[in-house]
Every structure is written in structure tokens, then in C-alpha cells.
């Protein structure tokens, strides 16, 4: 190997340092969770994806030259993971970006200098490719860099032109490295562009210079951009002269740990290698996703994570591991990646807990489903079928929680296929997973309305002001930009500055009014912040009219704001209390802050005990009574971290953050509005606690006036109850105990009286019974009696008179209850209560049955009740012959 060897971590730092030396701003990797305003992606899958708004100039980039190493997830080829050398779900994308600054004549030399001078790759092994008619790029490669013409390849749109529907697009120039003939396919004419593993792409320069109108028409962009992407693992493959991304140093170290646990070793067999690769790849992806705040679930990106963990766990089973083991690999993944991503070490305990919990849950699923799967599979094979039915696949999923992906994989291992269309149809018909609808807001929540980048972002001054003047920058009504809007219209006003808080971070928006000097009034009922930083005040023009350019006065509803601040400050106290009582694994997973009411979702893996809940409630109220000063300050993010401030899990922050500190009880990153002292939050009360998803629980609570109103209502009920029982609130509990005991005694006495009365009636029945061939036959109706009372009377008759045959009936509304009893002598003579009650019930349109000596039944035809009872004599006579 002629070029030097570098580890993957070294290569990452070399790249970022090189482009820093070329005037680029180094930014840390963005979260794997796309920005809130990007509804087009489930997970970040490229270096430029988090920067879309900088390329379109909807937002101003922090500098016109930026370099990053971006964490990425792609799952489109998940079935190929482990089977090929180049497929992985998690990878890192190195990138240098120019937003209207430099272009081809700078980007291409940067690329060449880094690959040849910094990394030291052999120049004669590098082959540039360009778009068919990109002569400009050819001239730079050929004349400036000095690449021979026969080393430069021209390819068509499919290979060397980047576009994705309408929008910015342009030609590409890639660089391929020749790994040597031993990696080739051996076919004549094998060269750059061949599908074999000899020539591997290590760099891709995308020249964004056109705009596609969606109809195939291209226009030149005024500000041209550079979007460079280079897979870090691919570069490491070349530099380290290894066969695949799984053989790169940091990745292979993870595989070695997996081998240590599973006792399966790389190179033993193709099947073993595939399983080791799948586990290695999926655990890397899972650790990174969980670190960025993703939790396993049945929806969206949470489902991607769950699928990865379950595939990895199953491949562990294929290697003979029958216990949870993936969590044991977390430390190795963290160790290999913490140089670039130090938050992995900070969150290692939490990541490990999430993975172990998911493994344990899946183990139960697998154990329950495998027996049924094997039975279903055997049935298909016995019938000579090669297709596993969609109905059976759905049964495994719907009844046993068996993932369809694993069913497909296991069936394929048996040489069969799954009727996926049938499965999908059943899923559609019986879908029970609730899908959370998310509307794509865009700039205004409507397609086609956009603000240009020339319009400045709204300045939020609501931390210090509840009322302020502002200039109307834009008006939208009926989905169109307007110059003015009049009374009665629902509209959106955009101001240059505002005291209104836009809905963010779980805190609801301020309400209030915007007024003009003319007396015009606009009631604000919602405020949203768009991706360009404009605050959109939604509401209705109550009187007068508003025009773009005029100065207005924006006033928030102060009473409502104070109630929201009480709830938000209490939310921070609750978060801190949860960590103190339950442990540091607790992280915020979502929140809703409304006037004097809060909802807080957090990560925890078991039900909270009543004692823990009581302690959490007590800690929050103690912190409120302590009267901690609430201090806010803006700090560089690293300084804030060193100070101990807690970040919202999975959230992406800038270089400067706002820190909210409440004594020594709580310190968090937060952009919301808060009280200046915790004592102003008022009484805190937890209303409910429950599970909302696997590993996520929810607490709902009230503060301030809502809590006081609840206390007042409860107090009114207390006083009213005391008044009714002629006692005082303090004596109410003992008075209720006394009343309850008295009621029990009265009920017991009443039941005893009823029983005695019933037995008295039963004695009278026996006296009036008919004699049918030596047996005493009687019937009676006792309306309003329940089944127990009937049974008690019947038991007395049966036990008192061995030769009795009795049918008792009770009508309650439209329902008739029958009881038949036969004494022991009557049973000996062939009269059975079960047969008798069936006969009687049938006449009233009902059914019945039971033992020979006692049976019950029912009917619904009240008009036939007399007929039914009259049939008893005939029934007995017929049975006696």
C-alpha cells in the first residue's frame, strides 16, 4: 500500500481541519432528527439535508463557507446489509459547502489537494467523472489539475446530474479510486462506472447552478452553491486498504466485541459474517439514534429504530445467543465514537437502558410467536406450498406482535415467500395503530405563500416587554399576501418585533391584541414561528383596518402569560424532581405548557409507585415554597454544559443558549418564558400519571389558580357533605364511618327480615300445594324478587319437603326469571328440575337448565307466564306416567 494508513477518527479530523484552513466554519453534526420545519424526511440521510434552508436562502447561513461531518441513516437497502461490502444503515458524511461563495474552480482543487496532499492517495489511481456537457469542469480537471483526458470520464444524467424534482439542481463531478485488479470483476472493459468493487467513489462535488421548474426547464441560478459529500467509512476503506466498511478500524472493533459475546467469529462462514455485520451495523445506528432522542415505537423514526434493534436481536439468536446482549455492546460503540460525539458518553446509561428494555420486550414477543410460526410454516410445507399466506403473517403480527420484516426474512430462509400484498390488505383493513397527523406548515401552513429572505426575521422582545410597538412587514388573508386587511377578516400579521411568544418547546403561544393609531384592533389567538424566523400572528380584525408598513402596538394578555409562566416554571421543577426520585435516566420526551396546566412526557421504564408520586409532588411544592430566584442568562453552549445545565433530550442547539436556573434545584436550557421566583407558581398538584408509549410515561399537573379552584371545589363538597350529615368537616370522616356501620347493620337486619318473610311465604305455599300422584306440586309468582331471593326460597321448599316440585317466577320489567326445585323423593321418581325449567322457559320464549334438584332459566314473553306455570302439573303427571 503506497499511501499512509489513517484511522477513521483521524480522517474525520483531517478533513474538518483542512476545510477550516480554507475559511470554512466547522459545525458539529446536526441531529439525526430533521428540523421541525422539514416534513420531507424521517431521518437525516445526507450532509446537506439539515442545511436546505441555507441553500435556498430562506434562512441566512452562519457563514458562506461551512464544513461538517454529518451523522446519517439510510434504510432503503436494509435487506442488503451484511450481504454486500458497501451497504450500511448508519454512516458519516464529510462535507464542504459554499452558499453563493466559491464554485467549481475552487471546489475541484480543494478536493484534489485533500485527497492527494493531505491523505496521500496515489494520483494515478484517482479518476474524476463529470457530466456529459460540463466542459468547465473538464477544463479544470484537465488544464488546472493536470489529469490526462483519458482519466476523465463523462457520464449522463443518471450518474452525474443531481436533482430531486423541482428546485436547485446541477451537474456532479465524482472522484473514483482504483483499488486494484484483484478487486475487479475480470470482465473485458472493466473500468470506472463498472458495478464491481474495483473502482470506488470517494468524493462527490455537486455544482448547484440551475433551478428546475418541475417541467424540465432549467434556468441559471444567480447564487451558485457547492454541496460536497464524501462517505467517511468509504474513504477509510480506501486508506486502510480493507475490503468493506465493516473492516474499517472503528467498525471492526465493534464486531470484535459482538464476536466476544456470541462466540461467532468473522470469516467462519458467509452466514455468520452476515449476522455479525447486521448486528454491528444496527447497534451503531441504534446507539446514535437513541442519543439524538429517538425511542423505539410503532410509528415513524421510532419504528425504524425498533426494526433495527429487533433485526439485530434476531441475528443474535441465529448465532446462538438466547439472552439480551446488544446492550453489552453499547460501551464499545461509545468508545469508538466519543471523540467526535462526546454526548454519547454522557448518555450511555440511558442508551443502554433503552436498548436492554427493547431487547427484553422483543424476547417475549419472539418466544410467544416462534411456536405459532413453526406450526404455520409446517402446515404450509405439508401442503406443498411455497407462499406463506398473508393471513398467517398478519396473525403473527396482530396476535403475537411478530414484526412482518422478521417473518419475511425467516420465510425466505426456508426458500419460501410471504404474500405481502395479502398482509398489507389486512393491515389496512384492521389497522389499530393511531397515526399522528402532522401538517406540513411550510412558511405559512399553506402552499404557495412564501416570504423572501430579504424580509428580516421577527425580533422577539417578550422576555422583557408585554407591550411594544412594531412595524407590519406582511399580511396574509385567504392564502394570499395582501397590502391591507379590514374588519371581519381572519388574517396573519407579521411584525418586525413582537412581545408575543410563538408556540415552541411545548409552550403554547401568547394571546392578546394588536392595535393601530387609527383605533383598528386585531385579536391574536395563535402565534407560530416559521422556518425563516418570522412570527406569524393569527387572528381576526375586530375593527378598522391594517396595512403593510404601518406601526402598531402589540399587547399580550398578561394574565394568561403569567399563568403560562407558572406552569412552565413548575415544569422545570417537575423535571428536576423526577430525576431526584427516579434517577438520571429520566429525560424529557415532550411537554405541553398551558395556562396553569402542564403535561410532561419523560423516559422511564416502569410504573411509578404511589410513594414515588407523593415524593415527587412534595419536592416540587417544597421548591416552590423555598422561593428560589429564577435567573436567566445567555451563555456559550460549552460554558452552559460545564455549568451543569440540562439540555432537552434530542434537541439541537446553537453556539449560544439561554439557561434558566432555579436556585440549586434546577438548571436547564430553555427559550420559554418564566417567573422571576418559584414561589409565584402557587400550589402544584399531580392530577394523573400513566404510560403513553413503551418506555415513556406522562404526568399531568396543575399550578396556580387551577389548583386553587380545584381545592375550593373540593372544600365546597366537603362543607356540603358535613352539613348534610350534621357534623363539622373535621369530624366528617368519623361520622361517615359511623353512618356506614349503621347502614351495614340496617341492611343486615332488613335482609334477615326479608328472609324470614320469604320462608313464611314458602310455608304457606306448601300448605296450598296440589297433590299429583303423591308429590306436592306448586307454582307461584313473586315479582321484584332477585335471583338470590328466589333461590333462597326454593332451597327452603326443597329441603323442607322431599316430595315437592315447585316453580317460582319473578318478573322484573320485561324479563322473567324462573326457578325450579325438586325434593329428593321427586327426583327419585324421575322429575328433574333441569328438564322442568327448560319446558317452562320455552313457553315464554326463553331457555334454562341446571341440576336435577335445582335449576334456573329466563323468558321474555310476559303474556305467556300464566300458561307456563299452568303447564307444570301436566309436566309432572306426564313424567309419572
Coordinates of C-alpha atoms in Angstrom, one line a residue, residues 345-745:
X345 CA -20.6 9.0 27.0
X346 CA -22.9 11.4 28.9
X347 CA -26.0 9.5 27.8
X348 CA -24.5 6.0 27.8
X349 CA -26.5 4.8 30.9
X350 CA -29.7 5.9 29.3
X351 CA -28.9 4.5 25.9
X352 CA -28.1 1.1 27.5
X353 CA -31.3 1.1 29.4
X354 CA -33.4 1.8 26.3
X355 CA -31.8 -1.0 24.3
X356 CA -32.0 -3.5 27.1
X357 CA -35.7 -2.8 27.7
X358 CA -36.4 -3.2 24.0
X359 CA -34.4 -6.4 23.8
X360 CA -36.4 -7.9 26.8
X361 CA -39.7 -6.9 25.3
X362 CA -38.8 -8.4 22.0
X363 CA -37.6 -11.7 23.6
X364 CA -41.1 -12.1 25.0
X365 CA -42.5 -11.5 21.5
X366 CA -40.2 -13.9 19.8
X367 CA -40.8 -16.7 22.4
X368 CA -44.6 -16.3 22.0
X369 CA -44.6 -16.1 18.3
X370 CA -42.0 -18.7 17.3
X371 CA -44.1 -21.7 18.3
X372 CA -47.0 -20.5 16.3
X373 CA -44.8 -19.5 13.4
X374 CA -43.3 -23.0 13.3
X375 CA -46.8 -24.6 13.3
X376 CA -48.0 -22.3 10.5
X377 CA -44.8 -23.0 8.5
X378 CA -45.1 -26.7 8.9
X379 CA -48.7 -26.6 7.7
X380 CA -47.7 -24.7 4.5
X381 CA -44.9 -27.1 3.8
X382 CA -47.1 -30.1 4.4
X383 CA -49.4 -28.8 1.7
X384 CA -46.5 -28.3 -0.7
X385 CA -47.0 -24.5 -0.7
X386 CA -44.1 -22.1 -1.4
X387 CA -46.0 -19.0 -0.3
X388 CA -46.6 -18.2 3.3
X389 CA -50.1 -16.7 3.4
X390 CA -50.7 -13.0 4.2
X391 CA -53.4 -14.1 6.7
X392 CA -50.9 -16.2 8.7
X393 CA -48.3 -13.4 8.6
X394 CA -51.0 -11.0 9.8
X395 CA -52.0 -13.4 12.6
X396 CA -48.4 -13.4 13.8
X397 CA -48.3 -9.7 13.7
X398 CA -51.7 -8.9 15.1
X399 CA -52.0 -11.6 17.8
X400 CA -48.3 -12.0 18.8
X401 CA -46.7 -8.7 17.8
X402 CA -44.4 -10.5 15.4
X403 CA -42.8 -8.0 13.0
X404 CA -43.6 -8.6 9.3
X405 CA -39.9 -8.0 8.4
X406 CA -38.7 -10.9 10.5
X407 CA -41.5 -13.2 9.2
X408 CA -40.3 -12.3 5.6
X409 CA -36.7 -13.0 6.5
X410 CA -37.4 -16.3 8.2
X411 CA -39.7 -17.5 5.4
X412 CA -37.0 -16.6 2.8
X413 CA -34.5 -18.7 4.8
X414 CA -36.9 -21.6 4.2
X415 CA -36.9 -21.0 0.4
X416 CA -40.4 -19.5 0.5
X417 CA -42.0 -16.1 0.1
X418 CA -44.7 -14.2 2.0
X419 CA -47.9 -13.0 0.4
X420 CA -47.1 -9.4 1.3
X421 CA -50.0 -8.0 -0.7
X422 CA -52.4 -10.0 1.3
X423 CA -50.7 -9.0 4.6
X424 CA -50.8 -5.3 3.6
X425 CA -54.5 -5.5 2.7
X426 CA -55.3 -7.0 6.1
X427 CA -53.2 -4.3 7.8
X428 CA -55.1 -1.6 6.0
X429 CA -58.4 -3.1 7.0
X430 CA -57.6 -3.8 10.6
X431 CA -55.1 -1.1 11.3
X432 CA -55.2 -0.2 15.0
X433 CA -52.1 1.9 15.3
X434 CA -53.0 5.5 15.8
X435 CA -51.2 7.7 13.3
X436 CA -50.4 11.2 14.4
X437 CA -51.3 13.6 11.6
X438 CA -48.6 16.1 11.0
X439 CA -49.4 19.0 8.7
X440 CA -46.6 20.4 6.8
X441 CA -46.5 24.0 7.9
X442 CA -44.2 25.4 5.2
X443 CA -43.9 29.2 5.6
X444 CA -47.5 29.8 6.5
X445 CA -49.0 26.4 6.7
X446 CA -50.2 26.9 3.1
X447 CA -48.6 26.0 -0.2
X448 CA -47.6 28.8 -2.5
X449 CA -47.1 31.6 0.1
X450 CA -43.5 32.4 1.0
X451 CA -41.6 35.3 2.4
X452 CA -38.3 36.2 0.7
X453 CA -35.0 36.2 2.6
X454 CA -34.9 40.0 2.2
X455 CA -37.6 40.2 4.9
X456 CA -35.8 40.2 8.3
X457 CA -36.7 37.7 11.0
X458 CA -39.0 38.9 13.7
X459 CA -37.2 40.1 16.9
X460 CA -38.8 38.6 20.0
X461 CA -38.7 41.0 22.9
X462 CA -41.3 39.3 25.1
X463 CA -38.9 38.3 27.8
X464 CA -38.8 41.9 29.0
X465 CA -41.9 43.5 27.5
X466 CA -45.6 42.7 27.5
X467 CA -46.4 45.5 25.1
X468 CA -44.3 47.1 22.3
X469 CA -44.6 48.9 19.0
X470 CA -43.8 47.0 15.8
X471 CA -44.0 47.5 12.1
X472 CA -46.3 45.4 9.9
X473 CA -44.0 43.6 7.5
X474 CA -46.6 41.4 5.8
X475 CA -50.3 40.5 5.9
X476 CA -51.8 37.2 4.7
X477 CA -55.5 36.6 4.2
X478 CA -57.3 33.9 2.2
X479 CA -54.0 32.3 1.4
X480 CA -52.6 35.4 -0.3
X481 CA -50.3 38.2 0.6
X482 CA -52.2 41.4 1.0
X483 CA -51.3 45.1 1.3
X484 CA -54.1 45.7 3.8
X485 CA -56.9 43.9 5.5
X486 CA -60.2 45.2 7.0
X487 CA -62.7 44.4 9.8
X488 CA -64.2 40.9 9.8
X489 CA -61.2 39.2 8.1
X490 CA -59.2 36.4 9.5
X491 CA -55.6 37.1 8.8
X492 CA -51.9 36.7 9.7
X493 CA -49.8 39.7 10.6
X494 CA -46.0 39.6 10.6
X495 CA -44.2 42.2 12.6
X496 CA -40.6 43.2 12.7
X497 CA -40.6 42.8 16.5
X498 CA -43.1 41.4 19.0
X499 CA -43.7 40.7 22.7
X500 CA -45.9 37.6 21.6
X501 CA -44.3 34.3 22.4
X502 CA -44.7 31.9 19.4
X503 CA -45.7 28.3 20.2
X504 CA -42.3 26.5 20.8
X505 CA -40.8 23.9 23.0
X506 CA -44.2 22.7 24.3
X507 CA -45.2 26.2 25.5
X508 CA -48.4 27.5 23.9
X509 CA -48.5 30.9 22.2
X510 CA -49.5 34.1 23.8
X511 CA -52.9 35.7 23.1
X512 CA -53.7 39.3 23.0
X513 CA -54.4 42.3 20.7
X514 CA -52.6 44.3 18.1
X515 CA -53.9 47.9 17.7
X516 CA -53.2 50.8 15.3
X517 CA -53.1 54.5 15.9
X518 CA -56.4 54.7 13.8
X519 CA -58.2 52.6 16.5
X520 CA -58.1 49.4 14.5
X521 CA -58.0 46.2 16.6
X522 CA -56.7 42.7 15.8
X523 CA -57.3 39.9 18.2
X524 CA -54.4 37.4 18.3
X525 CA -55.4 33.8 19.0
X526 CA -52.3 32.0 17.9
X527 CA -48.6 32.7 17.1
X528 CA -46.3 30.4 15.0
X529 CA -42.7 30.9 14.1
X530 CA -41.8 29.9 10.5
X531 CA -38.5 28.4 9.4
X532 CA -37.4 31.9 8.3
X533 CA -37.8 33.2 11.8
X534 CA -40.9 35.3 11.1
X535 CA -43.5 35.4 13.9
X536 CA -47.0 34.8 12.3
X537 CA -49.7 36.4 14.5
X538 CA -53.0 34.6 13.6
X539 CA -56.4 36.1 14.5
X540 CA -59.2 38.4 13.3
X541 CA -59.6 42.1 12.5
X542 CA -62.2 43.2 15.0
X543 CA -62.4 46.8 13.9
X544 CA -60.8 49.2 11.4
X545 CA -58.1 48.1 9.0
X546 CA -54.4 47.3 8.9
X547 CA -51.8 48.0 6.2
X548 CA -48.3 46.8 5.4
X549 CA -45.8 49.3 6.6
X550 CA -47.8 50.9 9.4
X551 CA -46.6 51.0 13.0
X552 CA -48.8 49.1 15.5
X553 CA -48.9 48.3 19.2
X554 CA -48.7 44.6 20.2
X555 CA -50.1 43.8 23.7
X556 CA -50.2 40.3 25.1
X557 CA -52.8 39.0 27.6
X558 CA -50.7 39.5 30.7
X559 CA -53.0 37.4 33.0
X560 CA -52.7 34.5 30.6
X561 CA -49.0 34.9 30.2
X562 CA -48.5 34.8 34.0
X563 CA -50.5 31.6 34.1
X564 CA -48.3 30.0 31.4
X565 CA -45.1 31.1 33.2
X566 CA -46.4 29.5 36.4
X567 CA -46.9 26.2 34.5
X568 CA -43.5 26.4 32.7
X569 CA -41.5 27.1 35.8
X570 CA -43.3 24.3 37.5
X571 CA -42.4 22.0 34.6
X572 CA -38.7 22.6 35.2
X573 CA -39.2 21.8 38.9
X574 CA -41.0 18.6 38.0
X575 CA -38.2 17.5 35.6
X576 CA -35.7 18.0 38.4
X577 CA -37.9 16.2 41.0
X578 CA -38.3 13.2 38.6
X579 CA -34.5 12.9 38.2
X580 CA -34.1 13.1 42.0
X581 CA -36.7 10.4 42.8
X582 CA -36.5 8.1 39.7
X583 CA -32.9 8.5 38.5
X584 CA -30.8 10.3 36.0
X585 CA -32.1 8.2 33.1
X586 CA -35.2 10.4 33.1
X587 CA -35.2 12.7 30.1
X588 CA -37.9 14.9 28.7
X589 CA -39.7 13.3 25.8
X590 CA -42.3 16.0 25.2
X591 CA -44.3 18.6 27.0
X592 CA -47.3 20.9 26.9
X593 CA -47.3 24.1 28.9
X594 CA -50.7 25.9 29.1
X595 CA -52.2 28.4 31.5
X596 CA -51.8 26.9 35.0
X597 CA -51.7 23.4 33.5
X598 CA -48.9 21.2 32.3
X599 CA -48.3 17.8 30.6
X600 CA -44.8 16.3 30.9
X601 CA -43.7 13.1 29.0
X602 CA -40.5 11.5 30.2
X603 CA -38.4 8.4 29.7
X604 CA -39.0 5.8 32.4
X605 CA -39.4 2.0 32.1
X606 CA -41.8 1.0 34.8
X607 CA -44.9 2.3 36.6
X608 CA -44.3 5.0 39.3
X609 CA -45.4 3.9 42.7
X610 CA -47.8 5.9 44.8
X611 CA -45.0 6.6 47.3
X612 CA -42.7 7.9 44.5
X613 CA -45.5 10.1 43.1
X614 CA -46.1 11.5 46.5
X615 CA -42.4 12.3 46.9
X616 CA -42.3 14.0 43.5
X617 CA -45.3 16.1 44.4
X618 CA -43.7 17.1 47.8
X619 CA -40.3 18.0 46.2
X620 CA -41.9 20.3 43.7
X621 CA -44.0 22.1 46.3
X622 CA -41.0 22.4 48.6
X623 CA -39.1 24.1 45.8
X624 CA -42.0 26.5 45.3
X625 CA -42.2 27.3 49.0
X626 CA -38.4 27.8 49.1
X627 CA -38.9 30.8 46.8
X628 CA -35.9 30.2 44.6
X629 CA -35.0 33.2 42.4
X630 CA -35.4 32.3 38.7
X631 CA -32.3 33.5 36.9
X632 CA -31.9 33.5 33.1
X633 CA -28.7 34.1 31.2
X634 CA -27.4 33.7 27.7
X635 CA -24.2 31.7 27.6
X636 CA -21.9 29.9 25.0
X637 CA -23.2 26.3 24.9
X638 CA -19.9 24.7 26.2
X639 CA -19.9 27.1 29.2
X640 CA -23.6 26.2 29.9
X641 CA -22.8 22.5 29.7
X642 CA -19.8 22.9 32.1
X643 CA -22.1 24.8 34.5
X644 CA -24.3 21.7 34.6
X645 CA -27.3 23.0 32.6
X646 CA -29.6 20.2 31.4
X647 CA -30.4 20.1 27.6
X648 CA -33.7 18.9 26.3
X649 CA -33.0 15.4 25.1
X650 CA -32.5 15.1 21.3
X651 CA -32.7 18.9 20.8
X652 CA -30.3 20.7 18.6
X653 CA -28.8 23.9 20.0
X654 CA -26.7 26.8 18.5
X655 CA -23.4 28.1 19.8
X656 CA -25.2 30.3 22.3
X657 CA -28.1 29.1 24.6
X658 CA -30.4 30.6 27.2
X659 CA -30.1 29.0 30.6
X660 CA -32.8 29.1 33.2
X661 CA -31.6 28.5 36.8
X662 CA -33.8 28.0 39.9
X663 CA -31.5 28.0 43.0
X664 CA -29.6 24.8 43.3
X665 CA -32.8 22.8 42.3
X666 CA -32.9 23.1 38.5
X667 CA -30.8 24.4 35.7
X668 CA -31.9 23.8 32.1
X669 CA -31.5 25.1 28.5
X670 CA -34.8 26.9 27.7
X671 CA -36.2 29.5 25.4
X672 CA -39.5 29.8 27.1
X673 CA -41.0 32.5 29.5
X674 CA -40.6 32.1 33.2
X675 CA -41.5 33.6 36.6
X676 CA -38.8 35.5 38.5
X677 CA -39.4 33.4 41.6
X678 CA -40.6 29.9 42.1
X679 CA -42.9 31.0 44.9
X680 CA -45.2 32.7 42.4
X681 CA -46.1 29.3 40.8
X682 CA -48.6 28.7 43.6
X683 CA -49.7 25.2 44.7
X684 CA -48.7 22.3 42.5
X685 CA -50.8 19.2 42.2
X686 CA -50.3 16.0 40.1
X687 CA -53.6 15.0 38.5
X688 CA -52.6 11.8 36.7
X689 CA -49.7 9.6 35.8
X690 CA -49.8 6.9 33.1
X691 CA -47.8 5.2 30.3
X692 CA -48.1 6.7 26.8
X693 CA -45.6 4.5 24.9
X694 CA -43.0 1.9 25.6
X695 CA -40.5 3.5 28.0
X696 CA -42.4 6.8 28.1
X697 CA -44.7 8.0 30.9
X698 CA -46.8 11.1 31.3
X699 CA -47.6 13.3 34.2
X700 CA -50.4 15.9 34.1
X701 CA -50.5 18.5 36.8
X702 CA -51.9 21.9 37.7
X703 CA -50.5 25.0 39.4
X704 CA -51.6 28.4 40.5
X705 CA -55.3 29.3 40.1
X706 CA -56.3 25.9 38.6
X707 CA -55.0 24.1 41.7
X708 CA -56.7 26.7 43.9
X709 CA -60.0 26.3 42.0
X710 CA -59.8 22.5 42.5
X711 CA -59.1 23.0 46.2
X712 CA -62.0 25.4 46.5
X713 CA -64.4 23.0 44.7
X714 CA -63.3 20.1 46.9
X715 CA -63.7 22.3 50.0
X716 CA -67.3 23.2 49.0
X717 CA -68.1 19.5 48.6
X718 CA -66.5 18.8 52.0
X719 CA -68.6 21.5 53.8
X720 CA -71.8 20.5 52.0
X721 CA -71.3 16.8 53.0
X722 CA -70.6 17.8 56.6
X723 CA -73.8 19.9 56.6
X724 CA -75.9 17.1 55.3
X725 CA -74.5 14.7 58.0
X726 CA -74.9 17.4 60.7
X727 CA -71.3 17.5 61.7
X728 CA -68.1 19.5 61.1
X729 CA -65.5 19.0 58.3
X730 CA -63.0 17.8 60.9
X731 CA -65.4 15.1 62.2
X732 CA -66.7 14.2 58.8
X733 CA -64.6 11.0 58.4
X734 CA -65.6 9.5 61.7
X735 CA -69.2 10.5 61.0
X736 CA -69.1 8.7 57.7
X737 CA -67.6 5.6 59.3
X738 CA -70.4 5.6 61.8
X739 CA -73.1 6.0 59.1
X740 CA -71.6 3.2 57.0
X741 CA -71.6 0.8 60.0
X742 CA -75.2 1.7 60.8
X743 CA -76.2 1.2 57.2
X744 CA -74.5 -2.2 57.3
X745 CA -76.4 -3.2 60.4

